[in-house]
Coordinates of C-alpha atoms in Angstrom, one line a residue:
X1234 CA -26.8 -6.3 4.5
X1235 CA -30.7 -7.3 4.3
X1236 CA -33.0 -8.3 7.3
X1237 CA -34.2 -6.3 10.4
X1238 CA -30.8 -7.0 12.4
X1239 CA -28.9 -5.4 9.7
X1240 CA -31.2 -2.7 9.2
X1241 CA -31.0 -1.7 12.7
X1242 CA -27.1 -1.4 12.2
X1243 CA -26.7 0.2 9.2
X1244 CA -25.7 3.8 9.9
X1245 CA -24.6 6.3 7.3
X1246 CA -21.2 4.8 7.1
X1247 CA -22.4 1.9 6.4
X1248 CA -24.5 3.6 3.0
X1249 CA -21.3 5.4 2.4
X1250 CA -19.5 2.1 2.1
X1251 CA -22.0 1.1 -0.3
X1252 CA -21.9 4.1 -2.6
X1253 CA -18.2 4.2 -2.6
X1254 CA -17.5 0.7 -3.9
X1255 CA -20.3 0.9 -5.9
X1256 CA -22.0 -1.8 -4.3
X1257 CA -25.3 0.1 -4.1
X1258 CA -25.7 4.1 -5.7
X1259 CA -29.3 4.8 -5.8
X1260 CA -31.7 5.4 -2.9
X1261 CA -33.8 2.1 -4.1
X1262 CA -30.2 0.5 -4.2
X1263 CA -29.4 1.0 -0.6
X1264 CA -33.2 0.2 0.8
X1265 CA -33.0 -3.0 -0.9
X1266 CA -29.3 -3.8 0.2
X1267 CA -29.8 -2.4 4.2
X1268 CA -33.7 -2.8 4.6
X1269 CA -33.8 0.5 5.7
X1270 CA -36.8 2.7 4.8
X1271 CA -36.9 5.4 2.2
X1272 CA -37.1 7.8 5.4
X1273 CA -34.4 6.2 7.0
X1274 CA -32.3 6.3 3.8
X1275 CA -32.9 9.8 3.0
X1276 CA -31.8 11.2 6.8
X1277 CA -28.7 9.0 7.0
X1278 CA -27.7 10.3 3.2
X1279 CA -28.5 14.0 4.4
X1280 CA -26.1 14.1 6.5
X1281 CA -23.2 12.3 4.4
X1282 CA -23.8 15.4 1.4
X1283 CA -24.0 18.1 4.5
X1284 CA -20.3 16.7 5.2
X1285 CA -19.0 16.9 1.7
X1286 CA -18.8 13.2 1.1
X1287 CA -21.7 12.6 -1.5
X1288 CA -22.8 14.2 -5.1
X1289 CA -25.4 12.8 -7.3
X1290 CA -24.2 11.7 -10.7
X1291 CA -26.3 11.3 -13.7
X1292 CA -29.5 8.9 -13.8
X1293 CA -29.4 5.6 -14.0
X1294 CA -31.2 3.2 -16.4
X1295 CA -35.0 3.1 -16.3
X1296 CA -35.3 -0.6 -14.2
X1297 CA -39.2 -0.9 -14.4
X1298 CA -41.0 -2.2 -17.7
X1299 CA -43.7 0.6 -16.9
X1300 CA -41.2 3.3 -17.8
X1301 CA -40.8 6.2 -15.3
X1302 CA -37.9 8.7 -14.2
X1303 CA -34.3 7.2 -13.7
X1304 CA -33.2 7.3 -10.7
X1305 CA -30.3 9.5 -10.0
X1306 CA -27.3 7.8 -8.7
X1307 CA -25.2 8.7 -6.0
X1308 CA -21.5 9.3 -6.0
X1309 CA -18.1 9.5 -3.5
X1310 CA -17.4 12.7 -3.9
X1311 CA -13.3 12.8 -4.1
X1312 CA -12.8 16.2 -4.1
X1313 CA -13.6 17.3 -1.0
X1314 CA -10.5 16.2 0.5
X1315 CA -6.8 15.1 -0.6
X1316 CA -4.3 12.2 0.9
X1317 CA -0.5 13.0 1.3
X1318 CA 1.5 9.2 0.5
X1319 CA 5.1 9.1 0.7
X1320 CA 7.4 6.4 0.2
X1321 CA 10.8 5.8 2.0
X1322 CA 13.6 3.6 0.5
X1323 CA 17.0 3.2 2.2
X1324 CA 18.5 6.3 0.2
X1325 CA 15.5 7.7 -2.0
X1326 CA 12.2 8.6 -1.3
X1327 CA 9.2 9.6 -3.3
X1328 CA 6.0 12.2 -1.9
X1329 CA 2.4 12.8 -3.7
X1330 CA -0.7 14.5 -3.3
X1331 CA -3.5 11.9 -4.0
X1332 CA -7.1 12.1 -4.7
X1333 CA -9.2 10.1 -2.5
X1334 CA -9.4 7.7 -5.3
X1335 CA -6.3 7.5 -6.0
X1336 CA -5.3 10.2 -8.9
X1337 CA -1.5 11.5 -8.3
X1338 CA -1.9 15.3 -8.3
X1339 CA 1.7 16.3 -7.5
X1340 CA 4.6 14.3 -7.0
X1341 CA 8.0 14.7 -5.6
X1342 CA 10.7 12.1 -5.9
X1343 CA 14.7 12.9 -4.2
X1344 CA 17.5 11.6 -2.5
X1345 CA 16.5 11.1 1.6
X1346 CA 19.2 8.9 3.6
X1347 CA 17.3 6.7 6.3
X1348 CA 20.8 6.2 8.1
X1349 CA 20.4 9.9 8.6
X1350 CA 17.9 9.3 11.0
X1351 CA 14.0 9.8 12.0
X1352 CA 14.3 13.2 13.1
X1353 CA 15.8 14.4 10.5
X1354 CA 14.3 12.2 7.4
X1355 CA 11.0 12.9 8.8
X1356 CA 11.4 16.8 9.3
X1357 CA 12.6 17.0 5.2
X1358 CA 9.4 15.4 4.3
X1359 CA 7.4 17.7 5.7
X1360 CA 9.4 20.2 4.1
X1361 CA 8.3 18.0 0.7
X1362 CA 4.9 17.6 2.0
X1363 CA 4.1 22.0 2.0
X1364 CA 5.9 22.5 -1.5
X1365 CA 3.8 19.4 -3.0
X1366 CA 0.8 21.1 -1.7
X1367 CA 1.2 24.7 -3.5
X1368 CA 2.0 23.1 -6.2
X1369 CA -1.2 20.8 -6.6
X1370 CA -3.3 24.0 -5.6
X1371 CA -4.3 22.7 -2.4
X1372 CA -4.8 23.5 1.3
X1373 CA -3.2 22.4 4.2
X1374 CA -6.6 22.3 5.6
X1375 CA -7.8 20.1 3.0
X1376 CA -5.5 17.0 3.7
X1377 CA -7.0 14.2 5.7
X1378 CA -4.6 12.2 6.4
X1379 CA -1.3 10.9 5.5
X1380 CA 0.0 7.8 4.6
X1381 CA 4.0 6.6 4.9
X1382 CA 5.5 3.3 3.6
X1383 CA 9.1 3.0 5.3
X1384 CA 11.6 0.0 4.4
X1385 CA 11.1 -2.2 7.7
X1386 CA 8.6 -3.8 9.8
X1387 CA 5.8 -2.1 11.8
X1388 CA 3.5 -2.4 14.3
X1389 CA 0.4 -0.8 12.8
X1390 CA -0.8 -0.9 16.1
X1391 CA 1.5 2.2 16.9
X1392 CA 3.3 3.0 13.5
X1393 CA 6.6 2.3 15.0
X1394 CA 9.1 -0.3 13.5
X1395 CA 10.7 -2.8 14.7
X1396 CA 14.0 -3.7 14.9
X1397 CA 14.4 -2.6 11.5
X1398 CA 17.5 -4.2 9.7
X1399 CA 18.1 -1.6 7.2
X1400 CA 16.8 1.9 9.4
X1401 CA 19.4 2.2 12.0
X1402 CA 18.1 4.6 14.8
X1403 CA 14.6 3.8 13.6
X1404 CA 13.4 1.0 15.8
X1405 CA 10.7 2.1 18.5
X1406 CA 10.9 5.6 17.4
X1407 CA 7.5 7.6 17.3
X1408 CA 7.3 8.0 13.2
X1409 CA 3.5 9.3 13.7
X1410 CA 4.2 12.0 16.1
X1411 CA 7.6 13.0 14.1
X1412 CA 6.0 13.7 10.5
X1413 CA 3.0 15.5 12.5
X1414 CA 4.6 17.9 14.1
X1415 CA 6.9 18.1 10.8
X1416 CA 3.7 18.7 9.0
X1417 CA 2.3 21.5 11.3
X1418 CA 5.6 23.0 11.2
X1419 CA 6.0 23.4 7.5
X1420 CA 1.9 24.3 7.0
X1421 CA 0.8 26.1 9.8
X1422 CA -1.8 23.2 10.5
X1423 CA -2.8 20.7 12.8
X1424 CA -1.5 17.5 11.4
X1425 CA -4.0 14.6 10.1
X1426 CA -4.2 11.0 11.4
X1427 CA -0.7 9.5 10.2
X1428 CA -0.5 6.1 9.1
X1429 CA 2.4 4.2 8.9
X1430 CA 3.0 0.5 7.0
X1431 CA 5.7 -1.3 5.5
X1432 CA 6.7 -0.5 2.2
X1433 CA 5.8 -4.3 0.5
X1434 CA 2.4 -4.5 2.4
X1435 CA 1.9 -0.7 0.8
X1436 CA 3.2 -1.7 -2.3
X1437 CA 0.8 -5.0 -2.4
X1438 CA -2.3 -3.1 -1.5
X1439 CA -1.7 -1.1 -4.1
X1440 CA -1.1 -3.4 -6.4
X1441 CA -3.6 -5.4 -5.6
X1442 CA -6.2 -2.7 -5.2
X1443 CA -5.9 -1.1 -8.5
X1444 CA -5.5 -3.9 -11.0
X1445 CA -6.2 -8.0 -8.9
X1446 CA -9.3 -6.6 -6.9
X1447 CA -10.9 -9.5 -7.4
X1448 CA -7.9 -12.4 -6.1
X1449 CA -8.1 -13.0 -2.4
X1450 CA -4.7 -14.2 -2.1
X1451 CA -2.2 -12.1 -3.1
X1452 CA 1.8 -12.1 -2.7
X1453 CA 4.0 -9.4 -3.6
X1454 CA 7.9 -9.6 -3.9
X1455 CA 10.1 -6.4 -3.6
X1456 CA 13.8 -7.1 -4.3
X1457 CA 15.8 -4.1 -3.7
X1458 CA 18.3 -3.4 -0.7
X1459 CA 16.7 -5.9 1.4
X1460 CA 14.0 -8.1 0.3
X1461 CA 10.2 -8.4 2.2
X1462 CA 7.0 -9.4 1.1
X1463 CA 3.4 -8.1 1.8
X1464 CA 0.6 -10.6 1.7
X1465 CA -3.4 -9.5 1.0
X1466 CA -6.0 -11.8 1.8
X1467 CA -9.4 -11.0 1.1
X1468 CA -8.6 -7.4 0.2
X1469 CA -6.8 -7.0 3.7
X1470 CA -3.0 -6.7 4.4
X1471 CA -1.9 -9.5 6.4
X1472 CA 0.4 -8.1 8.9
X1473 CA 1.2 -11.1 11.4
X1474 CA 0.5 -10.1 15.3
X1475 CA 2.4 -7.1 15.4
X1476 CA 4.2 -6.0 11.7
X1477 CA 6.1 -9.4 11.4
X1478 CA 4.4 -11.2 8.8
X1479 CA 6.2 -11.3 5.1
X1480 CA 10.2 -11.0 6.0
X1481 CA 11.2 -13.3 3.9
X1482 CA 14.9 -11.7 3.4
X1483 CA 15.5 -13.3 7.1
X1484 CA 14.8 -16.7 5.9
X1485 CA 18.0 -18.4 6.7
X1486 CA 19.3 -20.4 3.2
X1487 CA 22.3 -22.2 4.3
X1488 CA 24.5 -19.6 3.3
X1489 CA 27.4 -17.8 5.1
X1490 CA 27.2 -14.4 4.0
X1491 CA 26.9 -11.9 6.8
X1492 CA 23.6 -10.0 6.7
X1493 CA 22.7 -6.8 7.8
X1494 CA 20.6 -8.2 10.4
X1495 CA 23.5 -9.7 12.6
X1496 CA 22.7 -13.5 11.1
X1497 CA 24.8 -15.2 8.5
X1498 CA 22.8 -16.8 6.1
X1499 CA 19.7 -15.0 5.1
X1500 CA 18.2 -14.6 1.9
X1501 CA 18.8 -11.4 1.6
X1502 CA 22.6 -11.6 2.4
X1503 CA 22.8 -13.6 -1.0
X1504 CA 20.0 -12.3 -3.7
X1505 CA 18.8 -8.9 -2.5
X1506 CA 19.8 -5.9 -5.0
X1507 CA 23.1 -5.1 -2.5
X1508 CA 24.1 -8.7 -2.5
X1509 CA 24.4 -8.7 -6.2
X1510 CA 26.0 -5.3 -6.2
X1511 CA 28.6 -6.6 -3.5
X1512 CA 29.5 -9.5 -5.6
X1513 CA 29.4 -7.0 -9.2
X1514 CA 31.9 -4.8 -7.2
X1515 CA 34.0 -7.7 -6.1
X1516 CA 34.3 -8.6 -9.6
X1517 CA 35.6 -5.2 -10.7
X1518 CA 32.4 -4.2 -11.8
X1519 CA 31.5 -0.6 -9.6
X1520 CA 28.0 -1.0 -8.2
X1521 CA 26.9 0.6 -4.8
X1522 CA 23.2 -0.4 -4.9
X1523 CA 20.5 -2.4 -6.0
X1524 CA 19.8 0.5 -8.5
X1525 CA 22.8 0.7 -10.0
X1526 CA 22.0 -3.2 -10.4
X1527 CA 19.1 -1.9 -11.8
X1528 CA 20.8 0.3 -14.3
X1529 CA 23.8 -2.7 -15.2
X1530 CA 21.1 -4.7 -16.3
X1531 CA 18.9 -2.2 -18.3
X1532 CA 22.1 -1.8 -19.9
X1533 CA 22.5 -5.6 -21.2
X1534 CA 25.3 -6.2 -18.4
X1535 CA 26.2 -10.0 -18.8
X1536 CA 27.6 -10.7 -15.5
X1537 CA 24.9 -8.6 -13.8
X1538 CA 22.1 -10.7 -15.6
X1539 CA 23.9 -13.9 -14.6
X1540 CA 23.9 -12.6 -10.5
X1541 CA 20.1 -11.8 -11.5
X1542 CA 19.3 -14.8 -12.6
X1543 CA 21.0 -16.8 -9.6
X1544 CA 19.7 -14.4 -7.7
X1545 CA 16.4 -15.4 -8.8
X1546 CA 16.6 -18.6 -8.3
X1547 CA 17.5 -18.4 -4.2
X1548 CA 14.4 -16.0 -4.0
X1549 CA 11.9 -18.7 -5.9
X1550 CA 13.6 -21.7 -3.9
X1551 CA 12.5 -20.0 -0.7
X1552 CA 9.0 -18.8 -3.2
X1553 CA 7.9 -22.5 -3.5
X1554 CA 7.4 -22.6 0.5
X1555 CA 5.5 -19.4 0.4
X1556 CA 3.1 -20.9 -2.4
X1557 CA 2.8 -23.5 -1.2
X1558 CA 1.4 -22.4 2.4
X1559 CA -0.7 -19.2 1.2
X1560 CA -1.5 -20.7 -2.2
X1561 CA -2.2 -17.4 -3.8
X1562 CA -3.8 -16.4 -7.3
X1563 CA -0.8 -13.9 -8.4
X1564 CA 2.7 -13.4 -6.9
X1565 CA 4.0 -10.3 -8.4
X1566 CA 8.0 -9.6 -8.2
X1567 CA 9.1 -5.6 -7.9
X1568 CA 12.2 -3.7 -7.1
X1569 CA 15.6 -3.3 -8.9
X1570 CA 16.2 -6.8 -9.4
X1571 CA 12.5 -7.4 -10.8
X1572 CA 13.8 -7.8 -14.5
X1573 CA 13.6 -10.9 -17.3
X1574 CA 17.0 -12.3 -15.5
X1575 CA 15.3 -12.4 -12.1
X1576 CA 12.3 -13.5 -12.5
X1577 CA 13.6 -16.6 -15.3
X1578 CA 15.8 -18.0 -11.9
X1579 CA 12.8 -17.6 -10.1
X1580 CA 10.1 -19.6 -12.3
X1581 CA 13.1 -22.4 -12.8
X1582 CA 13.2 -23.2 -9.0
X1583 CA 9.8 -21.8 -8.1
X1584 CA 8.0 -24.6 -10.7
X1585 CA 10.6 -26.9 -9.9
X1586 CA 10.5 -27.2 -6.4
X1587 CA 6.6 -26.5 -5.8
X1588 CA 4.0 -28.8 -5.6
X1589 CA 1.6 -28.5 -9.3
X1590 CA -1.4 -28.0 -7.2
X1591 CA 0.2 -25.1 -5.9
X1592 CA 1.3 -23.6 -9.1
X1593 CA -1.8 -24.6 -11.6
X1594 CA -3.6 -21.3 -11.4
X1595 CA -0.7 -19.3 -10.0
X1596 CA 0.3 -16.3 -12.2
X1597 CA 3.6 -15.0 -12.1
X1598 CA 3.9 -11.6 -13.1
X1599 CA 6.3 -7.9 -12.9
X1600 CA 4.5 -4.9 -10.9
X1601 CA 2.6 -3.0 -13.1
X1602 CA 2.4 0.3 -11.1
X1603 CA 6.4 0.4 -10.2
X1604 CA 7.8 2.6 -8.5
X1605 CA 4.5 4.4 -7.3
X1606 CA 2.9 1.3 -6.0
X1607 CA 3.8 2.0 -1.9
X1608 CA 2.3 5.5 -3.1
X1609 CA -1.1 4.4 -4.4
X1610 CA -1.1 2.0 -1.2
X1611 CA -0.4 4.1 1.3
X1612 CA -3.2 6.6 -0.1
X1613 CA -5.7 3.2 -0.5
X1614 CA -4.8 2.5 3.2
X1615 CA -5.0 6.4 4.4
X1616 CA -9.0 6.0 2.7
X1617 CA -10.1 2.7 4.0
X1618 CA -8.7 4.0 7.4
X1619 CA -10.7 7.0 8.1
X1620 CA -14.0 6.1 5.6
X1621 CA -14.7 2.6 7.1
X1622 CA -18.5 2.8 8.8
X1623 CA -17.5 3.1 12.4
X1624 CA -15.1 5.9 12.0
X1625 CA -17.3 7.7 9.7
X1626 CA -19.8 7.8 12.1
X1627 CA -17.2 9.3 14.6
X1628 CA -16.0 12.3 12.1
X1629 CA -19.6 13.3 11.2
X1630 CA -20.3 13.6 14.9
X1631 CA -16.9 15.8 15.3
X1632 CA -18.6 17.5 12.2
X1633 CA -21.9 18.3 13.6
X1634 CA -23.6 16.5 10.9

């Protein structure tokens, strides 16, 4: 952001940007990156610690050979606000209070039944939403905004899914306005912006945010009750034109299995978490969900790892197309099936069936934030949201600042 067109455009979202991905924390570091003067600099930055948003850390390292103070650096300053993340799964859910940089300061995890319903799904989380609140110590007042990661797809556009195969009663319904008025009616409040994204894209952001920051194609797997994908490229979720992209559990496979969709054949019918406990529970082994899955193979169940393993092996068949087309740097695997019998299936057909080129600096890998990844991305997407420049300039107007 150098030259005299930038410098024209760069307002104090723009220096906040900066400062919070530590691209530039010193007034001499923002100059230099916007070619804004030291007046300019110090006006726009005035107005960011009036709101709250910026602290000055400790000085920095002495740059000149001539000696002379260090120059103080500047800092986001998380604390003067807090992010409410919730994650829905088809019979579970899971609630936190999040810093703005991503710290879980209370958390809430309990059995919530999507086929219950919007209405009343969304009400109990508000419910959730209040208690984790007193129990973190904070405000009602100081939440700004809330993020929601729901098991279908959505048009971020409006924050409604889609024909959602797995959230019967869901589809078109108004999931913003629902969990705002849940939240004002549990606080007391006026609700924050609500954002609303499906749960893979949530979980990859996540993911990706925290510990691949630096690989611009990135693929994440979650094998559960259904099975989806989210997709980030270049540090953005990739979405399709409205929620589609990264349903991979609709591929069709060849099969005849009877999906939940309406379609026979999908991938899902035949290696999500409730395929394989359909076919444990046909073969006298009880098993309602992919989490009890989960538990059979934590266990050391033999006839659950072999369903895993095949299992695996449908979902990296269908893989090798994915790689090949987005060509990414990591595909991570995650849900109840996301074990050492999964994921050995999947690397069989995966490398098998995919071009070398595709796979040569591919790496293969379990999630590494579990079951709080859709948390940690829905409070990522909840910050980027309302502290990218443009709107930042819009909430320090609404400020006075």
């Amino acid at each position: 952001m150098t030259g005299r067109s930038q410098a024209r455009q760069a307002g104090a979202g723009d220096l906040l940007e900066l400062v919070r991905t530590g691209r530039a924390t010193t007034r001499g570091a923002l100059q230099q990156a916007t070619g804004l003067s030291r007046a300019t600099v110090g006006q726009r930055l005035d107005r960011l610690f009036r709101a709250g948003w910026l602290r000055e850390g400790a000085g920095g390292p002495v740059d000149s050979p001539l000696g002379g103070r260090p120059s103080i650096t500047l800092e986001f300053d998380d604390a003067h606000a807090v992010v409410l993340a919730a994650d829905l799964d088809t019979r579970h859910a899971r609630a936190a209070v999040l810093s703005l940089t991503g710290e879980t300061l209370a958390e809430h995890s309990g059995t919530l039944v999507v086929e219950d319903g919007p209405d009343a799904v969304l009400g109990e989380l508000g419910g959730w939403f209040a208690e984790l609140l007193e129990k973190s110590g904070h405000g009602a007042d100081e939440v700004c905004g809330i993020g929601l990661a729901v098991p279908g797809p959505v048009d971020s556009a409006t924050g409604r899914v889609v024909q959602p195969p797995i959230m019967p009663g869901w589809d078109g319904y108004d999931i913003r306005g629902r969990l705002a008025r849940a939240f004002t009616a549990h606080t007391g409040t006026p609700a924050p912006p609500v954002l609303v994204d499906n749960d893979a894209n949530l979980m990859a952001y996540g993911e990706q945010r925290t510990g691949r920051p630096d690989c611009s194609a990135f693929v994440l797997v979650k094998v559960s009750t259904g099975i989806g994908a989210g997709v980030v490229v270049d540090g953005s979720i990739y979405r399709g034109i409205d929620g589609g992209a990264g349903d991979i559990g609709h591929i069709r496979v060849g099969a005849e299995a009877l999906c939940r969709c309406g379609s026979y054949g999908c991938l899902a019918a035949v290696a999500s978490g409730g395929a394989v406990a359909r076919r444990l529970t046909e073969a006298g082994v009880p098993a309602a969900s992919g989490a009890d899955v989960r538990d059979l193979l934590a266990s050391g169940h033999p006839e659950a790892a072999a369903l895993a393993r095949e299992a695996g092996r449908r979902v990296g068949d269908v893989l090798a197309t994915v790689v090949t087309l987005l060509n990414p740097g990591v595909l991570m695997i995650a849900g109840d099936l996301a074990g050492t019998a999964f994921l050995t299936g999947l690397r069989e057909l995966l490398y098998q069936r995919a071009l070398p080129r595709s796979t040569a600096h591919l790496d293969v890998v379990r999630s590494r934030l579990g079951e709080r990844a859709a948390l940690i991305g829905a409070g990522a997407l909840v910050v980027e949201h309302l502290y990218a420049p443009e709107r930042v300039e819009e909430r320090l107007r609404v400020l006075g600042v």
